[in-house]
CSV table of C-alpha atoms in Angstrom, one decimal:
chain,number,residue,atom,x,y,z
A,28,MET,CA,-92.3,-23.0,-117.3
A,29,ARG,CA,-92.5,-23.6,-113.6
A,30,VAL,CA,-95.7,-23.8,-111.6
A,31,SER,CA,-95.3,-22.4,-108.0
A,32,GLN,CA,-99.0,-22.3,-106.9
A,33,GLU,CA,-102.1,-24.1,-108.0
A,34,ILE,CA,-105.7,-24.0,-106.9
A,35,GLU,CA,-108.8,-26.0,-108.0
A,36,ILE,CA,-112.3,-24.9,-107.1
A,37,THR,CA,-115.5,-26.8,-107.7
A,38,PRO,CA,-118.9,-26.2,-106.1
A,39,THR,CA,-118.1,-28.7,-103.4
A,40,SER,CA,-114.3,-28.6,-103.0
A,41,VAL,CA,-111.2,-26.4,-102.9
A,42,ILE,CA,-107.7,-27.8,-103.3
A,43,LEU,CA,-104.8,-25.5,-102.8
A,44,ASN,CA,-101.4,-26.8,-103.8
A,45,GLY,CA,-102.6,-30.4,-103.5
A,46,THR,CA,-104.1,-29.9,-100.0
A,47,PRO,CA,-107.9,-30.0,-99.7
A,48,ILE,CA,-109.3,-26.9,-97.8
A,49,ALA,CA,-112.3,-27.7,-95.5
A,50,VAL,CA,-115.4,-25.8,-96.4
A,51,SER,CA,-118.9,-26.0,-94.8
A,52,GLU,CA,-120.9,-24.5,-97.6
A,53,THR,CA,-121.3,-25.5,-101.3
A,54,ASP,CA,-122.2,-23.8,-104.6
A,55,SER,CA,-122.3,-20.0,-104.7
A,56,LYS,CA,-122.4,-19.8,-100.9
A,57,MET,CA,-119.0,-21.5,-100.8
A,58,LEU,CA,-117.4,-18.6,-102.6
A,59,VAL,CA,-118.9,-16.2,-100.0
A,60,GLU,CA,-117.6,-18.4,-97.2
A,61,LEU,CA,-114.1,-18.3,-98.8
A,62,TYR,CA,-114.3,-14.6,-99.2
A,63,ARG,CA,-115.2,-14.1,-95.5
A,64,ARG,CA,-112.4,-16.4,-94.4
A,65,TYR,CA,-109.6,-15.2,-96.7
A,66,VAL,CA,-110.5,-11.6,-97.7
A,67,GLY,CA,-113.2,-9.9,-95.7
A,68,ASP,CA,-112.3,-6.3,-96.5
A,69,TYR,CA,-113.2,-5.9,-100.2
A,70,PRO,CA,-117.0,-5.3,-100.3
A,71,LYS,CA,-116.9,-4.9,-104.1
A,72,PHE,CA,-116.8,-8.7,-104.1
A,73,PHE,CA,-120.6,-8.7,-103.5
A,74,LYS,CA,-121.1,-6.7,-106.7
A,75,MET,CA,-119.2,-9.2,-108.8
A,76,ASP,CA,-120.9,-12.0,-110.9
A,77,THR,CA,-120.1,-15.6,-110.1
A,78,LEU,CA,-117.3,-15.8,-112.8
A,79,SER,CA,-115.5,-12.9,-111.3
A,80,ARG,CA,-116.0,-14.1,-107.7
A,81,LEU,CA,-114.5,-17.4,-108.7
A,82,GLY,CA,-111.4,-16.0,-110.4
A,83,PHE,CA,-111.0,-13.4,-107.6
A,84,ILE,CA,-111.1,-15.9,-104.8
A,85,GLY,CA,-108.8,-18.3,-106.6
A,86,ALA,CA,-106.2,-15.5,-107.2
A,87,GLU,CA,-106.6,-14.2,-103.7
A,88,MET,CA,-105.9,-17.6,-102.1
A,89,MET,CA,-102.9,-18.4,-104.2
A,90,LEU,CA,-101.3,-14.9,-103.9
A,91,LYS,CA,-102.0,-14.6,-100.2
A,92,GLN,CA,-100.2,-17.8,-99.5
A,93,SER,CA,-97.1,-17.1,-101.6
A,94,ASP,CA,-96.9,-13.3,-101.4
A,95,THR,CA,-95.9,-13.1,-105.0
A,96,SER,CA,-98.6,-10.7,-106.1
A,97,SER,CA,-96.1,-7.9,-106.8
A,98,GLN,CA,-94.3,-10.2,-109.2
A,99,VAL,CA,-97.3,-11.3,-111.3
A,100,SER,CA,-97.1,-9.3,-114.5
A,101,ALA,CA,-100.0,-10.9,-116.4
A,102,VAL,CA,-103.4,-12.5,-116.0
A,103,ILE,CA,-104.4,-15.0,-118.7
A,104,LEU,CA,-107.6,-16.8,-118.3
A,105,ALA,CA,-109.8,-19.0,-120.5
A,106,ASN,CA,-113.1,-20.8,-120.5
A,107,HIS,CA,-115.6,-22.4,-122.8
A,108,SER,CA,-118.9,-20.4,-122.3
A,109,ALA,CA,-117.6,-16.8,-121.9
A,110,SER,CA,-119.9,-14.8,-119.6
A,111,ILE,CA,-123.0,-16.8,-120.4
A,112,LYS,CA,-124.3,-17.0,-116.8
A,113,ASN,CA,-124.2,-13.3,-116.3
A,114,ASP,CA,-125.4,-12.7,-119.9
A,115,ASN,CA,-128.6,-14.7,-119.0
A,116,ASP,CA,-129.0,-12.7,-115.8
A,117,TYR,CA,-128.8,-9.4,-117.8
A,118,LEU,CA,-131.2,-10.8,-120.4
A,119,ALA,CA,-133.8,-11.3,-117.6
A,120,THR,CA,-133.7,-7.5,-117.1
A,121,ILE,CA,-134.7,-6.8,-120.7
A,122,SER,CA,-137.4,-9.3,-121.2
A,123,GLU,CA,-140.3,-8.0,-123.3
A,124,GLY,CA,-142.9,-6.3,-121.2
A,125,ASN,CA,-140.5,-6.0,-118.3
A,126,TYR,CA,-137.7,-3.9,-119.8
A,127,TYR,CA,-135.4,-2.4,-117.1
A,128,PRO,CA,-131.8,-2.9,-118.4
A,129,SER,CA,-129.4,-3.2,-115.4
A,130,PRO,CA,-126.0,-1.4,-115.9
A,131,ALA,CA,-124.7,-3.2,-112.8
A,132,LEU,CA,-125.3,-6.5,-114.6
A,133,PHE,CA,-124.3,-5.3,-118.1
A,134,VAL,CA,-120.8,-4.4,-116.9
A,135,TYR,CA,-120.2,-8.1,-116.2
A,136,THR,CA,-121.4,-9.4,-119.6
A,137,LEU,CA,-117.8,-9.7,-120.8
A,138,PRO,CA,-115.6,-12.7,-119.8
A,139,ASN,CA,-112.5,-10.6,-119.5
A,140,ILE,CA,-114.0,-8.6,-116.6
A,141,VAL,CA,-112.7,-11.2,-114.2
A,142,THR,CA,-109.1,-10.5,-115.4
A,143,GLY,CA,-109.7,-6.8,-114.7
A,144,GLU,CA,-111.1,-7.5,-111.2
A,145,ILE,CA,-107.9,-9.5,-110.4
A,146,ALA,CA,-105.7,-6.8,-111.9
A,147,ILE,CA,-107.4,-4.1,-109.9
A,148,ARG,CA,-107.2,-6.0,-106.6
A,149,HIS,CA,-103.5,-6.8,-107.0
A,150,HIS,CA,-102.4,-3.6,-109.0
A,151,ILE,CA,-101.3,-5.7,-112.0
A,152,GLN,CA,-100.6,-3.3,-114.8
A,153,GLY,CA,-99.3,-5.9,-117.2
A,154,GLU,CA,-101.2,-7.9,-119.7
A,155,THR,CA,-104.7,-9.2,-119.1
A,156,SER,CA,-106.2,-11.6,-121.7
A,157,PHE,CA,-109.2,-13.8,-121.9
A,158,TYR,CA,-109.6,-16.7,-124.4
A,159,ILE,CA,-112.6,-18.9,-125.3
A,160,LEU,CA,-111.3,-22.4,-126.0
A,161,ASP,CA,-112.7,-25.9,-126.4
A,162,LYS,CA,-110.7,-27.5,-123.6
A,163,PRO,CA,-108.5,-26.3,-120.7
A,164,GLU,CA,-105.3,-27.9,-122.1
A,165,GLN,CA,-105.5,-25.6,-125.2
A,166,LEU,CA,-104.5,-22.7,-123.0
A,167,LYS,CA,-101.0,-24.1,-122.3
A,168,PRO,CA,-99.4,-23.3,-125.7
A,169,ILE,CA,-100.9,-19.9,-125.6
A,170,VAL,CA,-99.4,-19.1,-122.2
A,171,GLU,CA,-96.1,-20.5,-123.4
A,172,ALA,CA,-96.1,-18.4,-126.5
A,173,THR,CA,-97.0,-15.4,-124.4
A,174,LEU,CA,-94.1,-15.9,-121.9
A,175,ASN,CA,-91.7,-16.5,-124.8
A,176,ALA,CA,-92.9,-13.6,-127.0
A,177,LYS,CA,-90.4,-11.2,-128.3
A,178,TYR,CA,-90.6,-7.8,-126.7
A,179,SER,CA,-92.2,-9.5,-123.7
A,180,SER,CA,-90.8,-8.9,-120.3
A,181,LEU,CA,-93.3,-11.3,-118.7
A,182,ASN,CA,-91.8,-13.5,-116.1
A,183,CYS,CA,-94.6,-14.5,-113.9
A,184,VAL,CA,-98.3,-15.0,-114.9
A,185,LEU,CA,-101.5,-16.0,-113.2
A,186,ALA,CA,-103.2,-18.3,-115.7
A,187,GLY,CA,-105.9,-20.9,-116.0
A,188,TRP,CA,-109.4,-22.0,-116.6
A,189,CYS,CA,-112.3,-20.1,-115.0
A,190,GLU,CA,-115.7,-21.3,-116.0
A,191,CYS,CA,-119.2,-20.6,-114.8
A,192,SER,CA,-122.1,-21.7,-117.1
A,193,LYS,CA,-124.9,-21.5,-114.5
A,194,ALA,CA,-125.3,-20.0,-111.0
A,195,ASP,CA,-124.0,-23.1,-109.1
A,196,THR,CA,-122.1,-24.7,-112.0
A,197,TYR,CA,-118.5,-23.5,-112.0
A,198,TYR,CA,-115.0,-24.7,-112.2
A,199,ALA,CA,-111.6,-23.0,-111.8
A,200,LYS,CA,-108.1,-24.4,-112.0
A,201,LEU,CA,-105.6,-21.5,-111.7
A,202,GLN,CA,-101.8,-21.5,-111.5
A,203,ILE,CA,-99.0,-19.1,-110.9
A,204,ILE,CA,-96.5,-19.9,-113.7
A,205,TRP,CA,-92.9,-18.7,-114.0
A,206,ASN,CA,-90.8,-18.4,-117.1
A,207,ASN,CA,-87.8,-20.1,-115.6
B,5,MET,CA,-92.1,-10.3,-137.0
B,6,VAL,CA,-95.1,-11.6,-139.0
B,7,TYR,CA,-96.2,-10.7,-142.5
B,8,CYS,CA,-99.7,-9.6,-143.6
B,9,ILE,CA,-100.7,-11.5,-146.7
B,10,GLY,CA,-104.4,-10.7,-147.1
B,11,HIS,CA,-107.3,-8.7,-145.6
B,12,SER,CA,-110.9,-7.8,-146.1
B,13,ILE,CA,-113.6,-5.7,-144.5
B,14,ILE,CA,-117.4,-6.1,-144.9
B,15,SER,CA,-119.3,-3.3,-143.3
B,16,PRO,CA,-122.5,-1.2,-144.0
B,17,LEU,CA,-120.1,1.0,-146.0
B,18,GLY,CA,-119.2,-1.7,-148.5
B,19,GLU,CA,-117.8,-5.1,-149.4
B,20,GLY,CA,-114.0,-5.3,-149.4
B,21,SER,CA,-111.2,-3.3,-147.9
B,22,LEU,CA,-110.9,-1.0,-150.9
B,23,ALA,CA,-114.7,-0.2,-151.0
B,24,ASN,CA,-114.4,0.7,-147.3
B,25,LEU,CA,-111.3,2.8,-147.9
B,26,GLU,CA,-113.1,4.7,-150.7
B,27,ALA,CA,-116.1,5.4,-148.4
B,28,VAL,CA,-113.7,6.9,-145.8
B,29,ARG,CA,-111.8,8.9,-148.4
B,30,THR,CA,-115.0,10.4,-149.7
B,31,GLY,CA,-116.4,11.1,-146.3
B,32,ARG,CA,-119.3,8.7,-146.4
B,33,SER,CA,-120.5,7.5,-143.0
B,34,GLY,CA,-122.5,4.4,-142.1
B,35,LEU,CA,-124.0,6.2,-139.1
B,36,ARG,CA,-127.8,6.9,-139.0
B,37,MET,CA,-130.7,6.9,-136.6
B,38,TYR,CA,-132.6,3.6,-135.9
B,39,ASP,CA,-136.0,3.9,-134.4
B,40,HIS,CA,-137.7,0.5,-134.3
B,41,ARG,CA,-134.8,-1.9,-135.0
B,42,PHE,CA,-135.1,-3.7,-131.6
B,43,ALA,CA,-138.2,-4.0,-129.4
B,44,ASP,CA,-138.3,-1.6,-126.4
B,45,VAL,CA,-135.0,0.0,-127.2
B,46,GLU,CA,-135.0,3.8,-127.5
B,47,PRO,CA,-133.9,5.3,-130.8
B,48,PHE,CA,-130.1,5.2,-131.3
B,49,CYS,CA,-127.5,6.3,-133.8
B,50,ALA,CA,-125.4,3.4,-135.2
B,51,SER,CA,-123.9,1.9,-138.4
B,52,LEU,CA,-125.9,-1.3,-139.1
B,53,PHE,CA,-126.3,-3.5,-142.1
B,54,ASP,CA,-129.6,-2.8,-144.0
B,55,GLU,CA,-130.4,-6.5,-144.0
B,56,PRO,CA,-129.6,-8.1,-140.6
B,57,GLN,CA,-126.7,-10.4,-141.1
B,58,ALA,CA,-126.1,-13.8,-139.6
B,59,PHE,CA,-122.8,-14.0,-137.7
B,60,VAL,CA,-121.2,-17.1,-139.2
B,61,PRO,CA,-122.0,-16.6,-142.9
B,62,LEU,CA,-120.7,-13.0,-142.5
B,63,CYS,CA,-117.4,-14.2,-141.1
B,64,ILE,CA,-117.1,-16.9,-143.8
B,65,ARG,CA,-117.6,-14.3,-146.5
B,66,SER,CA,-115.0,-12.1,-145.0
B,67,VAL,CA,-112.4,-14.9,-144.9
B,68,GLU,CA,-113.2,-15.9,-148.5
B,69,MET,CA,-112.7,-12.3,-149.6
B,70,ALA,CA,-109.3,-12.1,-147.8
B,71,VAL,CA,-107.8,-15.4,-148.9
B,72,ASN,CA,-107.5,-16.9,-152.4
B,73,GLU,CA,-105.8,-20.1,-151.4
B,74,GLN,CA,-108.3,-22.7,-150.1
B,75,SER,CA,-105.5,-25.1,-149.4
B,76,MET,CA,-104.0,-22.7,-146.9
B,77,LEU,CA,-107.3,-22.5,-145.0
B,78,SER,CA,-107.6,-26.3,-144.6
B,79,SER,CA,-103.9,-26.8,-143.7
B,80,LYS,CA,-102.7,-28.1,-140.4
B,81,ASP,CA,-100.3,-25.2,-140.4
B,82,THR,CA,-103.1,-22.6,-140.2
B,83,VAL,CA,-105.0,-21.5,-137.1
B,84,PHE,CA,-108.2,-19.5,-137.0
B,85,ILE,CA,-108.4,-16.8,-134.4
B,86,LEU,CA,-111.8,-15.2,-133.8
B,87,SER,CA,-112.1,-11.8,-132.2
B,88,THR,CA,-115.6,-11.1,-130.8
B,89,THR,CA,-117.3,-9.8,-127.7
B,90,LYS,CA,-120.8,-11.3,-128.0
B,91,GLY,CA,-120.3,-13.8,-130.9
B,92,ASP,CA,-123.4,-15.5,-132.4
B,93,ASN,CA,-126.2,-14.7,-129.9
B,94,LEU,CA,-123.9,-14.8,-126.9
B,95,ASP,CA,-122.2,-18.0,-128.0
B,96,LEU,CA,-118.5,-17.4,-128.8
B,97,TRP,CA,-117.1,-20.9,-129.1
B,98,THR,CA,-119.5,-22.6,-131.5
B,99,PRO,CA,-119.3,-20.0,-134.3
B,100,ALA,CA,-115.5,-20.1,-134.2
B,101,GLN,CA,-115.6,-23.9,-134.5
B,102,THR,CA,-118.2,-23.7,-137.3
B,103,ILE,CA,-116.1,-21.3,-139.3
B,104,ALA,CA,-112.9,-23.4,-139.0
B,105,GLU,CA,-114.8,-26.5,-139.9
B,106,HIS,CA,-116.4,-24.8,-142.9
B,107,PHE,CA,-112.9,-24.3,-144.4
B,108,GLY,CA,-111.8,-27.9,-143.4
B,109,ASN,CA,-109.3,-26.6,-140.9
B,110,PRO,CA,-108.2,-29.4,-138.5
B,111,ASN,CA,-107.0,-27.2,-135.6
B,112,PRO,CA,-109.0,-26.0,-132.6
B,113,PRO,CA,-109.7,-22.3,-133.2
B,114,VAL,CA,-108.8,-19.6,-130.6
B,115,VAL,CA,-111.4,-17.0,-129.6
B,116,VAL,CA,-110.1,-13.7,-128.1
B,117,SER,CA,-112.6,-11.8,-126.0
B,118,ASN,CA,-110.9,-8.8,-124.4
B,119,ALA,CA,-113.8,-6.3,-124.9
B,120,CYS,CA,-113.0,-3.3,-127.1
B,121,THR,CA,-109.4,-4.3,-127.7
B,122,SER,CA,-110.1,-7.8,-128.9
B,123,GLY,CA,-109.3,-7.1,-132.5
B,124,VAL,CA,-105.8,-5.8,-131.6
B,125,CYS,CA,-105.2,-8.5,-129.0
B,126,ALA,CA,-106.2,-11.2,-131.6
B,127,GLN,CA,-103.5,-9.9,-133.9
B,128,ILE,CA,-100.9,-10.0,-131.0
B,129,THR,CA,-102.0,-13.6,-130.3
B,130,ALA,CA,-101.5,-14.5,-133.9
B,131,LYS,CA,-98.0,-13.0,-133.9
B,132,ARG,CA,-97.1,-15.0,-130.8
B,133,LEU,CA,-98.5,-18.3,-132.0
B,134,LEU,CA,-96.7,-17.9,-135.4
B,135,GLU,CA,-93.4,-16.8,-133.7
B,136,ALA,CA,-93.6,-19.7,-131.4
B,137,GLY,CA,-93.6,-21.9,-134.5
B,138,LEU,CA,-96.9,-23.5,-133.7
B,139,TYR,CA,-98.4,-22.5,-137.0
B,140,LYS,CA,-97.3,-20.9,-140.3
B,141,TYR,CA,-100.5,-19.0,-141.0
B,142,ALA,CA,-103.0,-17.2,-138.8
B,143,VAL,CA,-106.4,-16.1,-140.0
B,144,VAL,CA,-107.7,-13.4,-137.7
B,145,VAL,CA,-111.4,-12.7,-138.0
B,146,GLY,CA,-113.1,-9.9,-136.1
B,147,CYS,CA,-116.9,-9.6,-136.0
B,148,ASP,CA,-119.8,-8.4,-133.9
B,149,ILE,CA,-123.4,-8.0,-134.8
B,150,GLN,CA,-125.5,-5.5,-132.9
B,151,THR,CA,-128.4,-6.9,-130.9
B,152,ARG,CA,-131.1,-5.7,-128.5
B,153,PHE,CA,-128.8,-7.1,-125.7
B,154,ILE,CA,-125.8,-4.8,-126.6
B,155,VAL,CA,-127.7,-1.7,-127.5
B,156,SER,CA,-129.9,-1.8,-124.3
B,157,GLY,CA,-126.7,-2.3,-122.2
B,158,PHE,CA,-124.8,0.6,-123.7
B,159,GLN,CA,-128.0,2.8,-123.3
B,160,SER,CA,-128.1,1.8,-119.6
B,161,PHE,CA,-124.5,3.0,-119.3
B,162,LYS,CA,-125.6,6.3,-120.9
B,163,ALA,CA,-122.6,5.9,-123.2
B,164,LEU,CA,-124.3,6.3,-126.6
B,165,SER,CA,-124.1,9.6,-128.5
B,166,PRO,CA,-127.5,10.7,-129.8
B,167,GLU,CA,-125.7,11.9,-133.0
B,168,PRO,CA,-122.7,10.8,-135.1
B,169,CYS,CA,-119.8,10.6,-132.7
B,170,GLN,CA,-116.9,13.2,-132.6
B,171,PRO,CA,-113.7,11.6,-131.3
B,172,PHE,CA,-111.4,14.1,-129.5
B,173,SER,CA,-113.9,17.0,-129.9
B,174,PRO,CA,-114.6,19.0,-126.8
B,175,GLU,CA,-118.3,18.6,-127.9
B,176,ARG,CA,-118.2,14.8,-127.9
B,177,LYS,CA,-121.2,13.1,-126.4
B,178,GLY,CA,-120.4,9.4,-126.4
B,179,LEU,CA,-120.0,6.5,-128.8
B,180,ASN,CA,-122.1,4.9,-131.6
B,181,LEU,CA,-122.3,1.2,-132.1
B,182,GLY,CA,-121.5,-0.5,-135.4
B,183,GLU,CA,-121.4,-3.8,-137.2
B,184,ALA,CA,-118.7,-5.3,-139.4
B,185,ALA,CA,-116.7,-8.4,-140.2
B,186,ALA,CA,-113.0,-8.1,-141.0
B,187,THR,CA,-110.2,-10.6,-141.7
B,188,ILE,CA,-106.5,-10.1,-141.7
B,189,VAL,CA,-104.1,-13.0,-142.5
B,190,TYR,CA,-100.6,-13.3,-141.2
B,191,THR,CA,-97.7,-15.6,-142.0
B,192,SER,CA,-94.3,-16.3,-140.4
B,193,ASN,CA,-93.0,-17.0,-143.9
B,194,PRO,CA,-90.9,-13.9,-144.8
B,195,GLN,CA,-92.3,-11.8,-147.6
B,196,PRO,CA,-90.1,-9.4,-149.6
B,197,THR,CA,-92.6,-6.6,-149.6
B,198,GLY,CA,-95.7,-5.5,-147.9
B,199,TRP,CA,-96.9,-4.9,-144.3
B,200,ARG,CA,-95.5,-6.6,-141.3
B,201,LEU,CA,-96.6,-6.7,-137.7
B,202,VAL,CA,-93.5,-5.7,-135.8
B,203,ALA,CA,-94.5,-5.4,-132.1
B,204,GLY,CA,-97.6,-5.8,-129.9
B,205,SER,CA,-98.3,-5.1,-126.3
B,206,ILE,CA,-101.3,-5.4,-123.9
B,207,HIS,CA,-101.6,-3.6,-120.6
B,208,ASN,CA,-104.3,-3.2,-118.0
B,209,ASP,CA,-104.9,0.1,-116.2
B,210,ALA,CA,-105.8,-1.8,-113.0
B,211,ASN,CA,-108.0,1.3,-112.4
B,212,HIS,CA,-111.7,0.6,-112.9
B,213,LEU,CA,-113.7,-2.0,-114.7
B,214,SER,CA,-115.3,0.4,-117.2
B,215,ALA,CA,-113.4,3.7,-116.9
B,216,PRO,CA,-109.8,4.2,-118.0
B,217,SER,CA,-107.2,5.7,-115.7
B,218,ARG,CA,-106.6,9.5,-115.8
B,219,THR,CA,-103.0,9.0,-116.6
B,220,GLY,CA,-103.7,6.6,-119.5
B,221,GLU,CA,-101.3,4.2,-117.8
B,222,GLY,CA,-102.2,1.1,-119.7
B,223,ALA,CA,-102.3,2.8,-123.1
B,224,TYR,CA,-99.0,4.7,-122.3
B,225,ARG,CA,-97.2,1.4,-121.4
B,226,CYS,CA,-98.5,-0.2,-124.6
B,227,LEU,CA,-97.2,2.7,-126.7
B,228,THR,CA,-93.8,2.7,-125.0
B,229,ASP,CA,-93.5,-1.1,-125.4
B,230,VAL,CA,-94.2,-1.0,-129.2
B,231,MET,CA,-92.0,2.1,-129.7
B,232,THR,CA,-89.0,0.3,-128.3
B,233,GLY,CA,-86.1,1.1,-130.7
B,234,VAL,CA,-87.9,3.7,-132.7
B,235,LYS,CA,-88.5,7.5,-132.4
B,236,PRO,CA,-91.8,9.3,-132.5
B,237,THR,CA,-90.6,10.9,-135.8
B,238,ASP,CA,-90.4,7.4,-137.3
B,239,ILE,CA,-94.1,7.0,-137.0
B,240,ASP,CA,-96.2,8.2,-140.0
B,241,LEU,CA,-99.7,7.4,-138.7
B,242,LEU,CA,-101.2,6.6,-135.3
B,243,GLY,CA,-104.5,4.7,-135.4
B,244,VAL,CA,-106.4,5.5,-132.2
B,245,HIS,CA,-109.3,3.9,-130.5
B,246,GLY,CA,-111.2,7.2,-130.3
B,247,THR,CA,-114.6,6.1,-129.1
B,248,ALA,CA,-115.7,9.7,-128.5
B,249,THR,CA,-116.6,9.0,-124.9
B,250,LEU,CA,-115.5,11.7,-122.6
B,251,TYR,CA,-113.1,9.6,-120.6
B,252,ASN,CA,-111.7,7.3,-123.3
B,253,ASP,CA,-110.5,10.2,-125.5
B,254,ALA,CA,-109.1,12.1,-122.6
B,255,MET,CA,-107.1,9.1,-121.4
B,256,GLU,CA,-105.9,8.4,-125.0
B,257,GLN,CA,-104.8,11.9,-125.5
B,258,THR,CA,-102.8,11.8,-122.2
B,259,ALA,CA,-101.2,8.6,-123.2
B,260,ILE,CA,-100.3,9.9,-126.7
B,261,GLU,CA,-98.7,13.0,-125.2
B,262,ARG,CA,-96.8,11.1,-122.5
B,263,ALA,CA,-95.4,8.9,-125.3
B,264,GLY,CA,-94.3,11.9,-127.2
B,265,LEU,CA,-96.5,11.1,-130.2
B,266,GLN,CA,-98.7,14.3,-130.3
B,267,GLN,CA,-97.2,15.4,-133.6
B,268,VAL,CA,-98.1,12.2,-135.4
B,269,PRO,CA,-101.2,12.3,-137.6
B,270,ILE,CA,-104.0,10.2,-136.2
B,271,SER,CA,-106.7,8.1,-137.8
B,272,ALA,CA,-110.0,8.0,-135.9
B,273,LEU,CA,-112.5,5.9,-137.8
B,274,LYS,CA,-115.5,5.6,-135.4
B,275,PRO,CA,-117.4,8.5,-137.1
B,276,PHE,CA,-117.6,6.2,-140.2
B,277,PHE,CA,-118.1,2.7,-138.7
B,278,GLY,CA,-119.3,3.3,-135.2
B,279,HIS,CA,-117.7,1.1,-132.6
B,280,THR,CA,-117.7,-2.3,-134.2
B,281,MET,CA,-116.5,-4.0,-131.0
B,282,GLY,CA,-114.7,-7.3,-131.8
B,283,ALA,CA,-114.2,-6.2,-135.4
B,284,ALA,CA,-112.9,-2.7,-134.5
B,285,GLY,CA,-109.2,-3.5,-134.0
B,286,VAL,CA,-109.1,-5.5,-137.3
B,287,VAL,CA,-111.0,-2.9,-139.4
B,288,GLU,CA,-108.9,-0.1,-138.1
B,289,THR,CA,-105.6,-1.9,-138.6
B,290,ILE,CA,-106.5,-2.6,-142.3
B,291,LEU,CA,-107.6,1.0,-142.9
B,292,CYS,CA,-104.6,2.4,-141.3
B,293,MET,CA,-102.4,0.4,-143.6
B,294,LEU,CA,-104.3,1.5,-146.6
B,295,GLN,CA,-104.5,5.2,-145.5
B,296,ALA,CA,-100.7,5.2,-144.9
B,297,GLU,CA,-100.1,3.7,-148.4
B,298,GLN,CA,-102.2,6.4,-150.0
B,299,SER,CA,-100.9,9.1,-147.7
B,300,PHE,CA,-104.2,10.5,-146.5
B,301,VAL,CA,-105.7,10.6,-143.1
B,302,LYS,CA,-109.3,11.2,-142.2
B,303,MET,CA,-110.4,12.5,-138.8
B,304,LEU,CA,-113.8,14.0,-138.6
B,305,SER,CA,-113.2,15.5,-135.6
B,306,GLY,CA,-114.0,2.9,-124.4
B,307,PHE,CA,-114.9,1.1,-122.6
B,308,GLY,CA,-112.7,-1.3,-120.6
B,309,GLY,CA,-109.5,-1.0,-118.6
B,310,VAL,CA,-107.6,-3.1,-121.0
B,311,ASN,CA,-105.4,-1.4,-123.6
B,312,ALA,CA,-103.5,-2.8,-126.5
B,313,ALA,CA,-101.2,-1.5,-129.2
B,314,ILE,CA,-99.4,-2.8,-132.3
B,315,ARG,CA,-96.8,-1.3,-134.6
B,316,MET,CA,-96.9,-2.0,-138.3
B,317,LEU,CA,-94.1,-1.5,-140.9
B,318,CYS,CA,-94.3,-1.4,-144.7
B,319,GLU,CA,-91.3,-2.5,-146.8
């Protein structure tokens, strides 16, 4: 396996391929700042929950720089707390005595939605998978087994950890990984 | 290729794979109307356990029913893979860990959460981990319990049918939700007879978050992947997702026709079990194997842009 791109995003920092990116905002506002700087023309971004915004921005920044989006054939992400932040936001719309379930929030109450957002944006019709694991390092053998699977023609995957447990508590470490 | 060495289903229709098969064979459905099951939620049609079940004990019972050998469950050569969408009250990791620890298993479990296709994807993950030589046994458990959270959300989508669902019917009005736990056990140790998982594939439509593409692109690609090297006439039975939503079934029909499989008998089980979410792919795989063995197919008549398919073979 060969890693050609890597991005790490925390609420106070962004590091793309080892180089820190200057940001003026922090927390969820930082993701909006990155969107305005690197994307700007995809208003659906504002409908997304924080988990999806995080994965979307990470994918965007890596793929924009390397122009490999047409070669990425799978998106394999993982985290520890699934879609809990958005689950809690949806729960707030069905509290007893104030019951107005929001379909716009319910659609994001699955962790794998972020993989779908990335696939839609970059027209990736290969595999999308989401795993819930104890620790980030547990994803590596799964990605390896996926790349080496029989009947698999996967050569290049976008994979990594994409976690958001509360509004301003998030962490992503994503990579573009090649099979050779 | 990996080999199936055990399975079980626990659903409102019965305890054990054979009890569930018998319910399907005799046309007994778990679907009925629920009026006051959850506060504020409008009446809905679903297949729920009479006595509300706790997630972890239900999964543990399902595993115990599928596996005789306790020493295999506690072995370092065995991995637990949990397929679920909402887990135990929105927590997906802790129940997986609790189940693995209950059986004394030393390895970190893997949770697959790919919406409706999780149960099929979890079996594909099992196949890959076994074929990579990381483990010799994989215990795949699929489970979801219906909650106020899930039912209110599907109602807000206007996706629920007010009556028992009718997959592929022009009259179909949407899906019904359901509860179940199911376990299927695979090994990489060659078995002389029985079912084996030959091929698996996952594709995304890249179309829309909650609506499949009109060309059924993801499902079509999955079908052509798993059909590599075999002809449509080699296939005896096609287990379909068949949620009975307008768009899912139209997409699935398109994909089946594009793959040349329209002459193959299909098994659509949601009119019996409802959509059991994380359990669905496991429940339906087990019942397809049993229906194919007994040469009968019942069809009384999706959500998510992710599609998955597997091909099973019996020797």
